[in-house]
Structure formats: C-alpha cells, structure tokens
Coordinates of C-alpha atoms (C1' of nucleotides) in Angstrom, one line a residue:
Chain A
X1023 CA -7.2 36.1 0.6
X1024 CA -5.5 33.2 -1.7
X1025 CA -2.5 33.3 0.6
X1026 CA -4.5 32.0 3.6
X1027 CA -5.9 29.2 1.7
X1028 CA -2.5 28.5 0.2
X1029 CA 0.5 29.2 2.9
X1030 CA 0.3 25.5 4.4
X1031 CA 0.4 24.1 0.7
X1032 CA 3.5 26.0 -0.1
X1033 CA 5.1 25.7 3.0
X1034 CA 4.3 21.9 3.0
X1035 CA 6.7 22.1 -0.6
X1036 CA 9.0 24.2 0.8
X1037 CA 9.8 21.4 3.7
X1038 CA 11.5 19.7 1.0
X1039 CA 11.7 22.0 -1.9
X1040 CA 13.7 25.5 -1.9
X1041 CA 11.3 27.9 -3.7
X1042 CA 12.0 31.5 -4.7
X1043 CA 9.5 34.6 -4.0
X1044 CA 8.6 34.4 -7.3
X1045 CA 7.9 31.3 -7.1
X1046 CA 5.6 31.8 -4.1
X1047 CA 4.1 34.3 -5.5
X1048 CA 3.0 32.2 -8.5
X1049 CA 1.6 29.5 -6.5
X1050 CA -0.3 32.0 -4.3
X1051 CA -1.8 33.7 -7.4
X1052 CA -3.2 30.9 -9.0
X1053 CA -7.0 30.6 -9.4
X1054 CA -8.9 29.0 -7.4
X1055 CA -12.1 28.2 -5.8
X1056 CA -12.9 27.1 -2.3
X1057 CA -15.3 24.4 -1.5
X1058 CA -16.9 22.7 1.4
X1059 CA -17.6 19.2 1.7
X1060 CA -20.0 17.1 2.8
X1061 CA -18.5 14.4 5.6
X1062 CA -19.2 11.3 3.6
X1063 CA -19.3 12.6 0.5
X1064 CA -17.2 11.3 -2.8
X1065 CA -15.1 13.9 -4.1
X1066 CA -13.7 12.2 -6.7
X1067 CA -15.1 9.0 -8.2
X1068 CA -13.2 6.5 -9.3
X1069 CA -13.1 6.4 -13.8
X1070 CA -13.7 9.7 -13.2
X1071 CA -11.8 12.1 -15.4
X1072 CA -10.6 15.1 -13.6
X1073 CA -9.9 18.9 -14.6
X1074 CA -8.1 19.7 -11.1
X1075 CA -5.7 18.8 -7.8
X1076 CA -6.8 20.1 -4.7
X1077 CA -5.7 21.4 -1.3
X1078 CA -7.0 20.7 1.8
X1079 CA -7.3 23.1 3.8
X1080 CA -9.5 21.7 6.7
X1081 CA -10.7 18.1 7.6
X1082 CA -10.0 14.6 6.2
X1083 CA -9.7 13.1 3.3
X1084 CA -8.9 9.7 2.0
X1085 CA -8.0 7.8 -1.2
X1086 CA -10.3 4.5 -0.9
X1087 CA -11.2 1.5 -2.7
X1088 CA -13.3 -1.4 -2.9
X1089 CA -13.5 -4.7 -3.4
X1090 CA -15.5 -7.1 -5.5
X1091 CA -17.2 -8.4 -2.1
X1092 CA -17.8 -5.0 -1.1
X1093 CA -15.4 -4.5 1.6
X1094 CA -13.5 -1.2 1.9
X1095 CA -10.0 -0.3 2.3
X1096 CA -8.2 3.2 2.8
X1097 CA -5.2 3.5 0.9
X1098 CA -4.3 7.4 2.2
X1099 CA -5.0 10.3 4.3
X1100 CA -5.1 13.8 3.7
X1101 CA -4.8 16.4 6.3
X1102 CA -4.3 20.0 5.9
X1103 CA -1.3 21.0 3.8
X1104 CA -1.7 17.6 1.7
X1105 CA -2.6 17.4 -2.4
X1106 CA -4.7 14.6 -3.0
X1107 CA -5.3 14.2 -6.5
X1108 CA -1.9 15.6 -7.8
X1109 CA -1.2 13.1 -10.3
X1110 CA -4.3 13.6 -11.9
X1111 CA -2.3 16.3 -13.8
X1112 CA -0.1 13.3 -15.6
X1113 CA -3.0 10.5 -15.1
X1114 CA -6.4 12.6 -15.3
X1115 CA -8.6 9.4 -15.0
X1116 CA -8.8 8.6 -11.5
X1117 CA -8.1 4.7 -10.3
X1118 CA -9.3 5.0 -7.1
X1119 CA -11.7 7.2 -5.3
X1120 CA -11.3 10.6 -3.0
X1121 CA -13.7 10.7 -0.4
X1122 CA -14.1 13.1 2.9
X1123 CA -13.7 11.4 6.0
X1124 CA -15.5 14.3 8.1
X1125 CA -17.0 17.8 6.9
X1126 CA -14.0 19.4 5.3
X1127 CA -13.0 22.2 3.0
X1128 CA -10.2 22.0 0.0
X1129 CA -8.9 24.4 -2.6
X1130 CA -9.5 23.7 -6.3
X1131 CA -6.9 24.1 -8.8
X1132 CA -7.5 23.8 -12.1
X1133 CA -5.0 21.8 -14.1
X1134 CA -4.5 24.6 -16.8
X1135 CA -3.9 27.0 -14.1
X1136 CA -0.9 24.8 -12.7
X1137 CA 0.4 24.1 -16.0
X1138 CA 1.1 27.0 -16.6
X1139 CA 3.1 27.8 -13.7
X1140 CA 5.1 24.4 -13.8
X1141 CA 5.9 25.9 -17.2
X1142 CA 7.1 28.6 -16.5
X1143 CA 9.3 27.5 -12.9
X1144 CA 10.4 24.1 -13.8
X1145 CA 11.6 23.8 -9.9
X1146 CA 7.7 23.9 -9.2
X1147 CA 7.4 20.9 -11.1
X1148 CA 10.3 19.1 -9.2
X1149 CA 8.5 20.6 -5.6
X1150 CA 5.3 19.0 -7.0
X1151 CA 7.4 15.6 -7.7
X1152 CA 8.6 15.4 -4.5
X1153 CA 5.1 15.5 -3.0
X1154 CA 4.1 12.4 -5.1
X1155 CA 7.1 10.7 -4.3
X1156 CA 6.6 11.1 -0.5
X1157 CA 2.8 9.9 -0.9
X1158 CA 4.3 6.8 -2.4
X1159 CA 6.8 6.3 -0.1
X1160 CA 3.7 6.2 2.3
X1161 CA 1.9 3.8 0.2
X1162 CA 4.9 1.4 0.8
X1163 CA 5.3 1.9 4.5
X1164 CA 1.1 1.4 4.6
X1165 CA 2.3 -2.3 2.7
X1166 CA 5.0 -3.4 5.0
X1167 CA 2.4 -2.2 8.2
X1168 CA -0.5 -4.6 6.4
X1169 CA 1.8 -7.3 5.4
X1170 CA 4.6 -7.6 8.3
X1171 CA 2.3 -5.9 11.2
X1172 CA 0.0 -7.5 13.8
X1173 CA -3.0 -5.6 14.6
X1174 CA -2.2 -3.5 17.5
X1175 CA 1.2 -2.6 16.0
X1176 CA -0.7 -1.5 12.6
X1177 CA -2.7 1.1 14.7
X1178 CA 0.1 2.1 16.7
X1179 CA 2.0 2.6 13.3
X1180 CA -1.2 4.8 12.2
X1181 CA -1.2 6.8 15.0
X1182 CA 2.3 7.4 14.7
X1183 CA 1.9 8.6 11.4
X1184 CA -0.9 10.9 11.8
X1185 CA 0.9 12.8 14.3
X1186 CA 3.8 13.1 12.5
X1187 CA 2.0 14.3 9.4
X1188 CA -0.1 16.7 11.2
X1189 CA 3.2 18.3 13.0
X1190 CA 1.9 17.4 16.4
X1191 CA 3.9 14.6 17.8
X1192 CA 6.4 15.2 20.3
X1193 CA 7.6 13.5 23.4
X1194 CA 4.9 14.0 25.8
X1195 CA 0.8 14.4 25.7
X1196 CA 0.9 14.3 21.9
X1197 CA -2.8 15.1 21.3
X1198 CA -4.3 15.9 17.7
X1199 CA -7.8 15.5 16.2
X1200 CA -8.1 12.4 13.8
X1201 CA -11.9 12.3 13.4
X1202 CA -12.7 9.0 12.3
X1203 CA -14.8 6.5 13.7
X1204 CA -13.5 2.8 14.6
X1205 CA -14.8 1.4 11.6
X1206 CA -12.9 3.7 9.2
X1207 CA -9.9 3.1 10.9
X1208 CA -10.2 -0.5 10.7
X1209 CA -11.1 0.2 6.9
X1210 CA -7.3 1.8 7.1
X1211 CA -5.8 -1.0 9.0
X1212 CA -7.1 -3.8 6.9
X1213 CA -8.9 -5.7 10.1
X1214 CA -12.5 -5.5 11.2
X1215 CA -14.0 -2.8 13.3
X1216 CA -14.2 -5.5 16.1
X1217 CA -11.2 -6.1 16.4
X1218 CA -9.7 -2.6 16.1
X1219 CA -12.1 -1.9 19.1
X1220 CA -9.6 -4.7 21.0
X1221 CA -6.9 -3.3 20.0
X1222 CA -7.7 0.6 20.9
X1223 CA -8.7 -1.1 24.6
X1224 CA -5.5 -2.9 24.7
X1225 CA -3.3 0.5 23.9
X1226 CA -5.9 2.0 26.2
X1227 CA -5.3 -0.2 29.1
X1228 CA -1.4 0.1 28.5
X1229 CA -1.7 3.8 28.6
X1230 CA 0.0 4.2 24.9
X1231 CA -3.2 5.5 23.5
X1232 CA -6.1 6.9 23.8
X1233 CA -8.4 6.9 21.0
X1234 CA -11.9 9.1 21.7
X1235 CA -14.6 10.5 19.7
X1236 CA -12.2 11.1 16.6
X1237 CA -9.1 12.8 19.3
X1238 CA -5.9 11.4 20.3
X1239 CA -3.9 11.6 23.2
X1240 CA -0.4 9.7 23.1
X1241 CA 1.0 10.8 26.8
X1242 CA 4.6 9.2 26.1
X1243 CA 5.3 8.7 22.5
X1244 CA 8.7 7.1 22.8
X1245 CA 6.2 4.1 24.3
X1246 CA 3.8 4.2 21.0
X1247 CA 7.2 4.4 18.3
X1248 CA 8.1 1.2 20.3
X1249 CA 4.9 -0.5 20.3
X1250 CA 4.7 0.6 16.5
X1251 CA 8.1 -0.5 15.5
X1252 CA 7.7 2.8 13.7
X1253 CA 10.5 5.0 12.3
X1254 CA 9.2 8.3 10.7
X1255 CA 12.2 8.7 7.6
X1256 CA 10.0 8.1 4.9
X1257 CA 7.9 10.8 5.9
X1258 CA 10.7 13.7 5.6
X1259 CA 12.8 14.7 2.7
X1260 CA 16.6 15.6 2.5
X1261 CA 16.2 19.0 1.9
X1262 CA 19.6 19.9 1.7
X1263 CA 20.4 17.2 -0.9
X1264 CA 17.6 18.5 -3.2
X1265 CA 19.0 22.0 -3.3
X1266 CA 22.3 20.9 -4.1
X1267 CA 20.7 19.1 -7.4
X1268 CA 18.0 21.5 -8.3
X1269 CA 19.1 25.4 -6.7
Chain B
X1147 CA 24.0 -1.3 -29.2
X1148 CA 22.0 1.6 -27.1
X1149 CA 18.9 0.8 -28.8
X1150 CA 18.9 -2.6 -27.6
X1151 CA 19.1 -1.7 -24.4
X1152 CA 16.6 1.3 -24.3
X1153 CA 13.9 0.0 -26.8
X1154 CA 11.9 -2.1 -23.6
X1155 CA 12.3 1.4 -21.8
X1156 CA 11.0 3.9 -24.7
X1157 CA 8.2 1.5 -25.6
X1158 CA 7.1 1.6 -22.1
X1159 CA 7.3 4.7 -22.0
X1160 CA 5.2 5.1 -25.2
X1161 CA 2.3 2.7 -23.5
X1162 CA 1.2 5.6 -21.8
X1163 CA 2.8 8.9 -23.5
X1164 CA 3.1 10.6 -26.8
X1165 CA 6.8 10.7 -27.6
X1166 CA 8.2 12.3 -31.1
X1167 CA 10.5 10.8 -32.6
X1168 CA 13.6 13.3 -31.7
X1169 CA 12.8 12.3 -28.3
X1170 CA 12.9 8.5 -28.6
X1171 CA 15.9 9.6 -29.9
X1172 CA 17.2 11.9 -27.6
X1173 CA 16.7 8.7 -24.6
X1174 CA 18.2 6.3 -26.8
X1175 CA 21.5 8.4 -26.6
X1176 CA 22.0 8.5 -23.0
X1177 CA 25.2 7.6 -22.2
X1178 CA 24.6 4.4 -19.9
X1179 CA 26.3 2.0 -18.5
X1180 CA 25.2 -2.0 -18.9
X1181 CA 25.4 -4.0 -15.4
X1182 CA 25.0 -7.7 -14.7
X1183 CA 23.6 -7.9 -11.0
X1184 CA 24.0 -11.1 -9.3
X1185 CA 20.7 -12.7 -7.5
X1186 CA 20.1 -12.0 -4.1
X1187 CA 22.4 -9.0 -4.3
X1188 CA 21.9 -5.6 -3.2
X1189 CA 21.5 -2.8 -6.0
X1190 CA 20.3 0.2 -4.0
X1191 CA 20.4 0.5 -0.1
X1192 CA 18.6 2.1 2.4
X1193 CA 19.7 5.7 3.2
X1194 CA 21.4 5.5 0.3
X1195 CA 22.3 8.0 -1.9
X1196 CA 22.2 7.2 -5.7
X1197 CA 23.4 9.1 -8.6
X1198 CA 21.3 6.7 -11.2
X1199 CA 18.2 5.5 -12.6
X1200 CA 17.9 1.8 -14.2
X1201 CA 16.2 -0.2 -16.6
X1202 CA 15.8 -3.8 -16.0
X1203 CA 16.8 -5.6 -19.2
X1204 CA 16.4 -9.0 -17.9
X1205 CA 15.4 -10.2 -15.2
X1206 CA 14.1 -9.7 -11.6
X1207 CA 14.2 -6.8 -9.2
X1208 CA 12.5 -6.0 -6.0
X1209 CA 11.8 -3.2 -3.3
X1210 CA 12.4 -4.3 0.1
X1211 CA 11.4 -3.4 3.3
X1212 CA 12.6 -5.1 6.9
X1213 CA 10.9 -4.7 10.2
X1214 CA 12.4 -3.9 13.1
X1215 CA 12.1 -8.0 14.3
X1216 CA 13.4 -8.7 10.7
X1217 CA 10.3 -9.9 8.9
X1218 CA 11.0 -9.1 5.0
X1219 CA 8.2 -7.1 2.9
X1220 CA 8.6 -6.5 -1.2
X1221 CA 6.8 -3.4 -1.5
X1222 CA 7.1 -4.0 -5.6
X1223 CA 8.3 -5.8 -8.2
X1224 CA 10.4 -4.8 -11.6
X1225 CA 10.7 -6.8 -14.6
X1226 CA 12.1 -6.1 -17.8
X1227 CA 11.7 -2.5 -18.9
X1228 CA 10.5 -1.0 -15.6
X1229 CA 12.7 2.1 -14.2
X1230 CA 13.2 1.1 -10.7
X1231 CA 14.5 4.1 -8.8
X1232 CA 13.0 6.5 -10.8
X1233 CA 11.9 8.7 -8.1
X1234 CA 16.0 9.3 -6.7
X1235 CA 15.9 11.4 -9.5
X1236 CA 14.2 14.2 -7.1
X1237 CA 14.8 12.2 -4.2
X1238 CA 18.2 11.0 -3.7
X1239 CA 18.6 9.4 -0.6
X1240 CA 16.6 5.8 -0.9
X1241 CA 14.0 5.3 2.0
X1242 CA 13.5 1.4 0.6
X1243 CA 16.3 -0.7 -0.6
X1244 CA 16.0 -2.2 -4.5
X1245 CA 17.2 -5.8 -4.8
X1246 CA 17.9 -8.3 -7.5
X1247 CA 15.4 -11.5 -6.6
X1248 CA 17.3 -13.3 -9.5
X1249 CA 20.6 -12.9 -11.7
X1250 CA 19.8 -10.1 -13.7
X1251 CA 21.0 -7.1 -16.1
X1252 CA 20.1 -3.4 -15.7
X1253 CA 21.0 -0.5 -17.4
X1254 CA 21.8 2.6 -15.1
X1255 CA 21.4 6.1 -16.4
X1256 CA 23.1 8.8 -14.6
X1257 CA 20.9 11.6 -13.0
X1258 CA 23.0 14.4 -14.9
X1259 CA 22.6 13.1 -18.2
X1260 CA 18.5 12.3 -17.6
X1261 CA 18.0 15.6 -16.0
X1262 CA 19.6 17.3 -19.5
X1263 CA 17.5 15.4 -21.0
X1264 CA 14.1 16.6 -19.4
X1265 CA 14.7 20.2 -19.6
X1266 CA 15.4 19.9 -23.0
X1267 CA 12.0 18.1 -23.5
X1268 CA 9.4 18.6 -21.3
X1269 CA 7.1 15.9 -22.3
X1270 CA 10.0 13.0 -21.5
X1271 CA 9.6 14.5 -18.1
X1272 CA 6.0 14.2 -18.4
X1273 CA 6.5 10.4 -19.3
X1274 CA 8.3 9.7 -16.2
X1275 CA 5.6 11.1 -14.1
X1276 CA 3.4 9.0 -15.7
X1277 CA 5.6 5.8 -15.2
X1278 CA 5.9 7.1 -11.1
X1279 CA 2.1 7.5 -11.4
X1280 CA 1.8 4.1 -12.4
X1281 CA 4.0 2.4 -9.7
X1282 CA 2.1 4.6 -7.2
X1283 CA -1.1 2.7 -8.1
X1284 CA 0.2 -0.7 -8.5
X1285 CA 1.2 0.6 -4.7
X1286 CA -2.1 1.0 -4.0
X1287 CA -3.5 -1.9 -5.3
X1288 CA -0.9 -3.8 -3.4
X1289 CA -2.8 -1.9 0.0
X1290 CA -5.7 -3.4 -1.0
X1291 CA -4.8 -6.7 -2.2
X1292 CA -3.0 -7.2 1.5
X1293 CA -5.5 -5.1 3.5
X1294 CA -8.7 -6.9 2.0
X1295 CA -8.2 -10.3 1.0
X1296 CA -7.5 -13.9 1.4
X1297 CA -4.3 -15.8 1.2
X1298 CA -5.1 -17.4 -2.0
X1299 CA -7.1 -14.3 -3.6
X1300 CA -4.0 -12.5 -2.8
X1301 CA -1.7 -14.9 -4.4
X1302 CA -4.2 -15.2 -7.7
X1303 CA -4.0 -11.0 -7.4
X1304 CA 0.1 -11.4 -7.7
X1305 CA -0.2 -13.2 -10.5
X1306 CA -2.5 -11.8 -12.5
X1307 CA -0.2 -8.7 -11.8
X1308 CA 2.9 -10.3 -12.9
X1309 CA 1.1 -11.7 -16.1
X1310 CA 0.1 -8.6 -17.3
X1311 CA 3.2 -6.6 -16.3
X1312 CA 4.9 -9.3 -18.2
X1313 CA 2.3 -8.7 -21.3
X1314 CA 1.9 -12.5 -21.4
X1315 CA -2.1 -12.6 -20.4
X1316 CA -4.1 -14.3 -22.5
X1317 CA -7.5 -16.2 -22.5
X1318 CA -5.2 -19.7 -22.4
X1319 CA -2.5 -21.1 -21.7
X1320 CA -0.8 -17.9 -20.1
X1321 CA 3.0 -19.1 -19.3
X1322 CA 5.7 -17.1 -17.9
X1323 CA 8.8 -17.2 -16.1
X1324 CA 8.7 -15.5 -12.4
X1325 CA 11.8 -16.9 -10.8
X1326 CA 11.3 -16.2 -7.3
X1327 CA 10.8 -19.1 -4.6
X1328 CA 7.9 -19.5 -2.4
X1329 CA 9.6 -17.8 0.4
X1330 CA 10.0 -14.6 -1.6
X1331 CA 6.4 -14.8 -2.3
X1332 CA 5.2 -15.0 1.0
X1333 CA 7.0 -11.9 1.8
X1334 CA 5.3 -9.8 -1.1
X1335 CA 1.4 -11.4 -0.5
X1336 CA 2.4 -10.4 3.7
X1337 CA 1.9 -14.2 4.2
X1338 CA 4.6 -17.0 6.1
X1339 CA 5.6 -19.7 3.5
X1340 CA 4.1 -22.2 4.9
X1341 CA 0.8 -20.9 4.0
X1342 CA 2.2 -19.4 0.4
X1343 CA 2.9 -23.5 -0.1
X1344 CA -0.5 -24.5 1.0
X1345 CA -2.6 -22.2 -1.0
X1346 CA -0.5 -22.7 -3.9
X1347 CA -1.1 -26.5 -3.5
X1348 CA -5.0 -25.5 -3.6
X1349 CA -5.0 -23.6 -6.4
X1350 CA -3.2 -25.7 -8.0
X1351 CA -5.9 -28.2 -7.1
X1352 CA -8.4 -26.5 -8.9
X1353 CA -6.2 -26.2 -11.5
X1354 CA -6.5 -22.0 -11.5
X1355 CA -2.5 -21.9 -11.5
X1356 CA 1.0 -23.7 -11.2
X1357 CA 3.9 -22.5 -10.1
X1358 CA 6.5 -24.5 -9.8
X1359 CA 10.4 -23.8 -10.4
X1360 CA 9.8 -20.0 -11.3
X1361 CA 7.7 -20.8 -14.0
X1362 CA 3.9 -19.9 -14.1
X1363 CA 1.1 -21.8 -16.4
X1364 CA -2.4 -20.4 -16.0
X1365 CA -4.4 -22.5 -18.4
X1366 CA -7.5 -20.4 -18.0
X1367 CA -7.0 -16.5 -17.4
X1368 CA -10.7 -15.6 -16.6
X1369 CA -10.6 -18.7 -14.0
X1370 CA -7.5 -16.9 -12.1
X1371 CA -8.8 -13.1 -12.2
X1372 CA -12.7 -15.1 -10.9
X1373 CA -10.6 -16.5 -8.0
X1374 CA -8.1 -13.4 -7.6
X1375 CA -11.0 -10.1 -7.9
X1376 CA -8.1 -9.0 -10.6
X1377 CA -9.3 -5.5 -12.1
X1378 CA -5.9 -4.6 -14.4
X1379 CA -7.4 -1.0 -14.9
X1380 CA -4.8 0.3 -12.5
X1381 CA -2.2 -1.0 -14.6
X1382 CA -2.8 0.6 -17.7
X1383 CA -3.1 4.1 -18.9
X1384 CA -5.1 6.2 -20.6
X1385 CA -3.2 7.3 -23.5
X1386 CA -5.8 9.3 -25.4
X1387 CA -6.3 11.4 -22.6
X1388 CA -2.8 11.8 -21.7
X1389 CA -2.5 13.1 -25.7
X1390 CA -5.4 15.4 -25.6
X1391 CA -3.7 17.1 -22.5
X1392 CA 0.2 17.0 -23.5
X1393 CA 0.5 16.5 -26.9
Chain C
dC994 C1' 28.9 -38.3 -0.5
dG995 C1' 27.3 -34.5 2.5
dC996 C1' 25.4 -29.9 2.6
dC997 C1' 22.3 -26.5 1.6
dT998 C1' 18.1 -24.6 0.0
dT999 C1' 13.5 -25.2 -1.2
dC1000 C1' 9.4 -27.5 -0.9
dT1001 C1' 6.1 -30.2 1.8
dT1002 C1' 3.4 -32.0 5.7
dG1003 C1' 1.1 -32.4 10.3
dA1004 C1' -0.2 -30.7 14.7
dA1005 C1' -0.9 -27.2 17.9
dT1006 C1' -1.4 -22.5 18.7
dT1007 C1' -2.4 -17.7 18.0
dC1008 C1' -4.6 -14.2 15.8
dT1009 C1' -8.4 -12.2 13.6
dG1010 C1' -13.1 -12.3 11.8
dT1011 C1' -18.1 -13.2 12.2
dC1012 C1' -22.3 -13.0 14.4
dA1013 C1' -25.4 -11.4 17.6
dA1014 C1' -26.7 -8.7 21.2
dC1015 C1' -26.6 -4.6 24.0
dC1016 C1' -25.5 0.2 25.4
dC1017 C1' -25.2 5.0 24.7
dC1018 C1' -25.9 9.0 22.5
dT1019 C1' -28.1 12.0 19.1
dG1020 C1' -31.4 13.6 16.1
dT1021 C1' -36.2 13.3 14.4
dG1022 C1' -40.9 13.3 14.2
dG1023 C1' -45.2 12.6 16.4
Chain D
dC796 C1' -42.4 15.3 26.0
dC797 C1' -41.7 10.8 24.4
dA798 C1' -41.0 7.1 21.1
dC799 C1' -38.2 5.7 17.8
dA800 C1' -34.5 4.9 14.6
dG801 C1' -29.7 5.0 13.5
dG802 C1' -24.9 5.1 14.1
dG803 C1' -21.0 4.2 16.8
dG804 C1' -18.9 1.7 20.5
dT805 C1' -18.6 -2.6 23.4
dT806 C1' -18.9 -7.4 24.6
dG807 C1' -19.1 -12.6 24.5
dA808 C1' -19.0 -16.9 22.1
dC809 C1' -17.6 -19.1 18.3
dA810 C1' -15.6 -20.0 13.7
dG811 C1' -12.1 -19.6 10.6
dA812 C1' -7.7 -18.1 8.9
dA813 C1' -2.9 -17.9 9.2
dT814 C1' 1.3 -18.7 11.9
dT815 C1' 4.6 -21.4 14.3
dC816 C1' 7.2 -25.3 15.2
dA817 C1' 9.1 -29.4 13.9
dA818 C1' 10.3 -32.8 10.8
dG819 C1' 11.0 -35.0 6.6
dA820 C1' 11.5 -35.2 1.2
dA821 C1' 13.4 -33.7 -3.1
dG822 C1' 16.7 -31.6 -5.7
dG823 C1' 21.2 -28.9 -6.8
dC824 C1' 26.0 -28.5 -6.0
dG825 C1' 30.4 -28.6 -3.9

DNA sequence: CGCCTTCTTGAATTCTGTCAACCCCTGTGG
DNA sequence: CCACAGGGGTTGACAGAATTCAAGAAGGCG
C-alpha cells in the first residue's frame, strides 16, 4: 500500500500546510519504489546528479560533509516523515552527501513524478517550500549551537531537537531511539568523540540524560531545555498564518 | 528607475535560472518601494510578521541569532543583490531577525505583488527556489566551516565566501569593501574578538589577507583558499542542468 | 577637549583535542 | 570451543586552542 509508506510524509506537510483530499490523494498516488539501506552506506554522493527526493520511512539519515583534512561533519538528520534530498528538484547536483546513519528504508520519488503534481496543485509546491524552509531554519539553529554553544549545551541542544522532531518529547521520561554511536554524534556536534563521551557522563551524572546504545532517556525535560538554552520555535510552522495567505 | 534597482536581483537570479525575457520583465515591474536602512538597525524581527521581500542594493545585511546568555551569532550574510527574507514569502512569521551591519539601501517587494507574479510564471517561482537552495548551502557550509575548523581557517573560509559572493575573486590582488568590525566578525566565525584580532594579525603576517577598516586586500587568492580549505562549488549553480530540467 | 568605539596586547584560565591504552562486546574463522 | 580482530565506549595525561579579564592605544566625533 503507497498510503502506508506515504501518510507520515503528508501529514508531516500537513503540520504546516492545509492540503485538500485531492491533494492527498495525488501525493499518495505517486510512483514510487521502496528501498532498504545499508547502515553506513552513501545514498547520495556528493557531485552526484540526482533523478529523485526521498522519504524516510524508517531509520536515520544524515546530510554530511568533509573536509580537506578528512574530518567529518553532520550538517542534518532525517527521521521518519523527513525529505532529504528535496531540493534536488530545483538544484539536481548534489553539494553535500546523504548517507544512512543505521539500516534504514526510504521511499523514492522520481522528480518527473512530483512535477507533475506540483503542476497541477500549486499549494503542493508551497507545502514542499515550507519543508525546505524549516530544514534551513535548522541549519541556522545547528550554527548558532556550534558557534555560541559549549559542548555539553550543544548535545543537550541535539537531544532536544531529536525529540522534538521525532514527536516524543514531553515533560517526563522522554525516551526515543537515536541510534548513533558517540562518534557520529560528536561528527554532529563539531567536537571529538572524546570529549562527547565527557560530556554524555556529565548529563549522565546530572540525571538530564541518558545516552545508551543509540536510546535516549530524558526523565525531566524542563531540566535538559535549561541545560540546552533550547527553545523549539524554529522547528514548528504558523499554520494558521499560512492558510490565511495560501487557502 | 525600477530597472536600476532590480537589474542586481534579475541577474542573480539569471546566474542560476533560465528566465525569458517577459519575465525579466514582469520582476522589473513590481511595484516596490526604495528604503535607506540605517547601520546597526533592525529590518526584520524575531516573531515577526512581514508582508515583504528585499533586495539589498547597497550595502550590508545580516541574520542574527542571540542566545539565551546574550552571545550574538550571524547565521548569514547579504550583500548587494541577495533577497534576504525570501522564505517569509511562505513563512511569514521570522524565526531569525535580519539586520543592517552597515548604512545600507534595500528594496522591499510586497508578498501580494510577488506572489501574482509566480503564478503567472512558474519558472520565476522556480528561480526563487533556486536562490533559497543556495542560502541553504551557504548554511551548510557555514556548519562545517564552525563545526570543523580552526579560528584562522575559519576566518580565510569567510572571506573567500565574501569574495566570491561579492564576484571580486581573482588570482591577484582581490580587493573589496566588507564593512563590518572585528567584533561582528567574531560573532559570524563563532569566535570572541579577541581571538578574531589575533588571527587576523597572523594572517596578515603571512601576508594571506588584510583587513583593516572594512576593506579586504587578498594579494594572492590561491594562498587564502590553501590556508582557508575554500571549495566555492556550494556557491554556484549548475545552470545547464537547471535548463535541461525547467526550460 | 572628553567620550566612545574599535583595535590591540599580555597573562591567566578554561575548554577541547590528541594520544595512547584498556575494557567490553560481538562476530568470525579455525 | 577458542583465538582473534574490530568497533564502540571509557579513562588518564598532556598539549593546544580559544576565552576571559584587564588595560592601554588609536581614531572619530560631539
């Protein structure tokens, strides 16, 4: 069944986009093929010029770079609901790199495909806007948390943000699978595996955090926003303003 | 003169999209308004809600971001022809506020009249995306650049950025007016001026870069992107692909 | 002239990275 | 069944990078 695959895409637009049936239904009929991948493998290469988006359905995926020296640094995640790779429909050579954190399965859609329905229901094209611009508006909290943030606060911040974007935060025992290892998360962070190891211990030992075997456990989660300095606006949309301008 | 204003805007626009000539047109008659912004002052707020787009015409604007202990971020730099605020266009209400870093002149286009605009063309609409596309990149870059490397790589990074945002690279002699002060640097390299000032001394030193007064000499381009790990590819486009697609 | 901002400098401190070693667990192959 | 390799996590000692604090110099502007 498509709509399996597809009901957390459309009803990740629809938190900040008003769509009609019909323009469900278009999204739920387009064509497209499930794959499983590989934990570790490249999706997308970087100069590579692509023919699709995707949806994940399952896993963990991240945008990634590299550096002359051969250091590593995660620019995004994806979790379930997200569409790495959108802009690839305006921009098909890729910059930077999409890469599966863990063994994970996506949703291809062909660019011709979409197209065709952004065509055809112009507010599908504004949904699909609205996506991009929330990924960048992540992009530029991830720069003030490199720039302005010490270490433990940057991983707070993380954490924060991964339970947010996976719909599992709340005020007590937040828990949520992240399934990463230390080392990817210091990739994230922009410090060294070391020292993320510290900094896990630390939240650890001040009972913000726990941080095991790719799960997360966040008993009081007024205590991590504090620690974090985080404040989640950037990741939600004003719905209602949207429909005023576009329904 | 609308032309005036608009012809930095439609030829950056035609950097990375096919436009016809009935739509160069159609953007260069937007009813707009001409604004002289005073330095240090605030164009767009946080949480605000804007009715406009701009175009820098002269000058220098910034995103900004604050941390809760007050520490300032710039998430990204405008210069002249950039559309800063682009994306309130589908997203109203401003999660980061856009500043003026030095006296400067904008032109603001009202979301009605742009909206008209893009239905009656789709490819203008694709432009834009492309344009979003772009800043979401330089975002990324910017990760990287603070996530991954040293005070003065960062710094070179900056300003090979600026130079070729600027379109003033070139093998020698590269010169160009960047009127911040050191303090405002620090806060876009995620740095305390103190340091900004001594790296900028040693670079200097090895006579990779001066700045000094808002002005920037780089006598020997390769020397600065050596020192800086500068790969520009995120900043351009690939037009030819974008034609084969859209056009 | 005095005031303000920016730039500069030195010294001490704090934060983070590097290096090296070890533990634990898992999977693999003999 | 065991030996082994490999990856991930942990630890300690040390080195290096960047910040902070404090003060002074240089310039613009009332």
């Amino acid at each position: 069944m498509h709509s399996q695959r597809f009901h957390s895409f459309v009803d990740r637009l629809s938190t900040h986009s008003y769509l009609t049936e019909e323009e469900r239904q278009a999204l739920l009929a387009l064509p497209t093929s499930r794959e499983s991948i590989a934990s570790q493998a490249t999706i997308v290469a970087p100069e590579e010029v692509g023919q699709s988006c995707y949806v994940v359905v399952k896993g963990l995926l991240a945008r990634i770079s590299h550096t002359r020296e051969g250091s590593r640094q995660i620019l995004s995640f994806y979790v379930a609901g997200d569409m790495p790779h959108l802009q690839s429909l305006m921009h098909p050579r890729a910059i930077f790199g999409l890469f599966a954190l863990c063994e994970s399965e996506i949703v291809r859609i062909p660019h011709t495909a979409l197209r065709e329905v952004i065509k055809a229901y112009p507010r599908v094209s504004d949904a699909l806007s609205r996506e991009l611009g929330r990924e960048s508006n992540i992009a530029f909290e991830w720069i003030v948390n490199l720039g302005r943030r010490t270490a433990i606060e940057r991983i707070a911040h993380l954490f924060c943000e991964m339970a947010v974007k996976t719909g599992t935060a709340q005020e007590r025992d937040t828990r949520f699978t992240f399934p990463i290892t230390q080392t990817m998360l210091a990739d994230a962070a922009g410090l060294s595996a070391v020292h993320v190891n510290r900094s896990l211990q630390a939240l650890r030992k001040e009972k913000v955090l726990r941080f095991e075997q790719g799960y997360v456990e966040i008993p009081n989660w007024q205590a991590l926003v504090d620690v974090a300095g985080f404040d989640g606006s950037y990741l939600e949309s004003e719905r209602s303003l949207h429909f005023a301008n576009s329904g």
